[in-house]
């Protein structure tokens, strides 16, 4: 048995520390996740579209972004933003605020993965769709908006929900650079008091509270995307019926 | 009758492969032209050059008096031409009715109610009014192709390009699509059809052209063409498909 796991004294200490450590950590993780997700979606859509563009330099730019980000660890990227990036602009020891650092860290990282999800989603739409659109006179952007992307969305929602899930968990990397997130406060309180079991168990429950609904959502979207549509009832008015 | 389509010295290469070698042809307004030929003869590529789904390597195509270019082909498609594809290419995320009204509403700025009314009357003409609320996937191949024809009618262009409209259909569904096309042929629409349906060609074509190896080998009225073909290649082809 883990020593002191059920020790009421330790749990009591945790409840005492909860408002001061776990609540702000949880909120910070939640905030970084939400804004980070928005950033990653925006980057993903832009670079996903660029990667399917006819103009080759666009595809190259998108490729470079995706390959650089996918082939280096997130921890390393975050440390770079924290300690190397500011040196480009100043040598006063300026540091990017933790919230922004977190948002940029997970946003840029998952943006690359989401760009790939979107690229494969667009490529999964048969070429005949854009040909039909072109034969009707739809421009590239109109075709994307009215015809390709609505079909892409259905395919990519499940993997996007999985990306969101990964993004929440990956915010914990910020603890490495004192990110003021849930993982950071967990480490901080745990090692301060030495009550590791309580510290990490509580933290796990809190991550689970955010992640489990997302995992269910991904599963639900997956099932929904496999369902066949049902016919829409039309309101055909009486005079149309006669005509 | 003025010219609807004029093709002058059209050439199209795919890399090193010369698919169209030197095609010149004029199609009058209201004319029904049927293009036949063995597979790989370039007939599909030819018809796809007319609405710029394929970019010609050289030569000139004029639709309704305007030369088709990279810049204006979408404008020309909106005004003058629509296409029916071998694989139907209906938009699967939209209902039958929405498939028909998308281009009129978004491109031709027809008011919604009017577009809907017009779409229902087009569906009636192909005998599928009761399927208006269904999604394409719920229809048989023959029904989907009839919807695709209705979609072409609905945008009211004077030229309809048919690219092997019955080749992907189960044999028992070919007839329902052909009857709709025969029905259409009574109107003043210009029709250019790539097809293997010789009965259809005989019944509706004003002129039949035979393509092989990237050239037009023979052209004439259906009577001339089927009863006393001049070219050896034509005879050989016809003897293979007419039994």
CSV table of N, CA and C in Angstrom, one decimal, chain A residues 22 26 68-69 74 112 118 218 226 238 240:
chain,number,residue,atom,x,y,z
A,22,UNK,N,-5.2,24.5,-6.4
A,22,UNK,CA,-5.8,23.7,-7.5
A,22,UNK,C,-6.9,24.5,-8.3
A,26,UNK,N,-6.4,25.0,-12.1
A,26,UNK,CA,-7.5,24.4,-13.0
A,26,UNK,C,-8.0,25.5,-14.0
A,68,UNK,N,8.2,21.0,-39.2
A,68,UNK,CA,9.0,21.5,-38.1
A,68,UNK,C,8.3,21.2,-36.7
A,69,UNK,N,7.0,21.4,-36.7
A,69,UNK,CA,6.3,21.3,-35.4
A,69,UNK,C,6.0,19.8,-35.1
A,74,UNK,N,7.1,18.9,-28.1
A,74,UNK,CA,6.4,20.1,-27.6
A,74,UNK,C,7.1,20.8,-26.4
A,112,UNK,N,-0.6,22.6,-36.1
A,112,UNK,CA,0.1,21.8,-37.2
A,112,UNK,C,-0.7,20.5,-37.4
A,118,UNK,N,-7.2,18.7,-41.4
A,118,UNK,CA,-8.0,19.4,-42.4
A,118,UNK,C,-7.6,19.1,-43.8
A,218,UNK,N,-15.9,12.9,-28.9
A,218,UNK,CA,-15.2,12.4,-30.1
A,218,UNK,C,-15.9,11.1,-30.5
A,226,UNK,N,-21.0,8.3,-39.1
A,226,UNK,CA,-21.2,7.1,-39.9
A,226,UNK,C,-22.7,6.8,-40.2
A,238,UNK,N,-49.6,24.9,-50.9
A,238,UNK,CA,-50.7,24.4,-51.7
A,238,UNK,C,-50.6,24.8,-53.2
A,240,UNK,N,-47.9,25.6,-54.8
A,240,UNK,CA,-46.8,24.9,-55.5
A,240,UNK,C,-47.3,23.5,-55.9
